[in-house]
CSV table of C-alpha atoms in Angstrom, one decimal:
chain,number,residue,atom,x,y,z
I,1,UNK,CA,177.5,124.5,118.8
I,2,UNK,CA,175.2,124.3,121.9
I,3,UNK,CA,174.8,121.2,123.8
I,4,UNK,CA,170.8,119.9,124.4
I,5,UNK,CA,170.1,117.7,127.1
I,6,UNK,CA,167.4,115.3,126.9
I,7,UNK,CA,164.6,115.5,129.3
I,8,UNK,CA,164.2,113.3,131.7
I,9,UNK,CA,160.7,111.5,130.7
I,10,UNK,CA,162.4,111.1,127.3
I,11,UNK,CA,165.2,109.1,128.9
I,12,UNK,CA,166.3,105.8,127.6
I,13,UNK,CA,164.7,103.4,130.5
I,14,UNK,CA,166.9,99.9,130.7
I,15,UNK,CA,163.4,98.0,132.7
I,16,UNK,CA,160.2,98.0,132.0
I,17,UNK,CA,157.8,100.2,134.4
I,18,UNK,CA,154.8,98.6,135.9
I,19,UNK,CA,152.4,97.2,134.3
I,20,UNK,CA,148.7,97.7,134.8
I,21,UNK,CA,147.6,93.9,135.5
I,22,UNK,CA,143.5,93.0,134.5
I,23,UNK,CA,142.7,89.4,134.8
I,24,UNK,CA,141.0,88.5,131.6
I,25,UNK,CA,138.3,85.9,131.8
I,26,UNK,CA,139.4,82.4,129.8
I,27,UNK,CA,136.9,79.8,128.1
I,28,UNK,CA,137.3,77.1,130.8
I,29,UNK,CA,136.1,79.8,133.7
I,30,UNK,CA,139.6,80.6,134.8
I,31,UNK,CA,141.6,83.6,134.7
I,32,UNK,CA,145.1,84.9,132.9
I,33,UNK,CA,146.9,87.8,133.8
I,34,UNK,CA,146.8,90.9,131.2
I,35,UNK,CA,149.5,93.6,131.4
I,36,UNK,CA,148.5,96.9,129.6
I,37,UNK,CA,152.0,99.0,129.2
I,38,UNK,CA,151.8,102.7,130.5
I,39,UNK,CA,151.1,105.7,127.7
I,40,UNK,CA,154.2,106.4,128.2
I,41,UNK,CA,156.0,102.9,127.4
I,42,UNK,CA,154.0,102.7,124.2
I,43,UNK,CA,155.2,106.1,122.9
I,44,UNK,CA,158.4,104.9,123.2
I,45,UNK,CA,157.4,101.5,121.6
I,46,UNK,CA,155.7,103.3,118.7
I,47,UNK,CA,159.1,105.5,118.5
I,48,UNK,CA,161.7,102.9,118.3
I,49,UNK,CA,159.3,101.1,115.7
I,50,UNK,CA,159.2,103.7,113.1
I,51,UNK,CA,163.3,104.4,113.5
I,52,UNK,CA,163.7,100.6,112.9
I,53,UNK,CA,161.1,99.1,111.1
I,54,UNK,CA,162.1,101.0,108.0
I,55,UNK,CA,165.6,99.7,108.4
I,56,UNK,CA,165.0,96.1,108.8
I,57,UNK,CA,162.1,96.5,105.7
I,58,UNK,CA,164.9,97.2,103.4
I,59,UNK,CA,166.8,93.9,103.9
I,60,UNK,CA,163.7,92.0,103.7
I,61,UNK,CA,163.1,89.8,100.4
I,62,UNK,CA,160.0,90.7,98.4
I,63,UNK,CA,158.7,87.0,99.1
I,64,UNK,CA,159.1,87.5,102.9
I,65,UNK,CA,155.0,87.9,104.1
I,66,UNK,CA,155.9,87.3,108.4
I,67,UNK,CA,154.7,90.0,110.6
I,68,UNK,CA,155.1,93.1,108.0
I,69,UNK,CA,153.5,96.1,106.9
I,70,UNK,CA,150.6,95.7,104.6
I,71,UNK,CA,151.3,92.2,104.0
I,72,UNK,CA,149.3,88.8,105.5
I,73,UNK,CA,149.0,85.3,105.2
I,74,UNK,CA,146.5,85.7,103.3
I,75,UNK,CA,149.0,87.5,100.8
I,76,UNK,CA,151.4,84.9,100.8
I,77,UNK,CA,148.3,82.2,100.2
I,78,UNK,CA,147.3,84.1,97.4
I,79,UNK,CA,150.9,84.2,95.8
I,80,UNK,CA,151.4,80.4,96.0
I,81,UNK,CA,147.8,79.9,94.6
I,82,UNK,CA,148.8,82.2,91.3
I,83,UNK,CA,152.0,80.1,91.3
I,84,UNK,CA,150.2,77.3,91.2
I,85,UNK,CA,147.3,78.5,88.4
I,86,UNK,CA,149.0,78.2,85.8
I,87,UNK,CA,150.6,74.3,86.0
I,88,UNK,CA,149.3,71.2,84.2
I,89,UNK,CA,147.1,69.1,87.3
I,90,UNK,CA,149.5,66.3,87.1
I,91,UNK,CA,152.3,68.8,88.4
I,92,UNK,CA,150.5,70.3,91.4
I,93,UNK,CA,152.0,67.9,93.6
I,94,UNK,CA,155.4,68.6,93.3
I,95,UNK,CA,157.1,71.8,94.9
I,96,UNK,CA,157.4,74.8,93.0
I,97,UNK,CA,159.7,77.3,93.5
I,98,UNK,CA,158.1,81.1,93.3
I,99,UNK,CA,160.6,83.0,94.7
């Protein structure tokens, strides 16, 4: 079997490289640092997301809406208010359990 070696750009990197810092212009006049990662730091970014985002999507519960693909807030709003549709007004007040 032949041995590949990995190029070098490809390289796992254990520290960040340099940022590109742009002061960003805040409501009350002052200013807050930006740092905008290289190309190259968000190819890797983007390639270590799709390896482990599938992985952590399986051990997620279907009722789970935090910060994941194609679901929102707005999702999770919209599945408490169906929850809720169909009970008597006098039990609205109480918790409900929907998952």
């Amino acid at each position: 079997m032949k041995k590949h070696s990995i190029p070098n750009q490809f390289r796992v990197v254990l520290w960040a490289r340099s940022l590109r810092r742009v002061m960003i212009p805040k409501a009350d006049g002052s200013l807050r640092p930006l740092g905008i990662p290289t190309i190259r730091d968000r190819v890797a970014q983007m390639a270590v997301k799709l390896v482990i985002e599938p992985i952590f999507e399986a051990d997620f519960c279907p009722s789970s809406y935090g910060f994941r693909p194609k679901k929102s807030a707005h999702d999770a709003v919209d599945e408490i208010a169906d929850a809720l549709q169909g009970l008597h007004p006098s039990h609205r007040c109480r918790p409900v359990e929907i998952f």
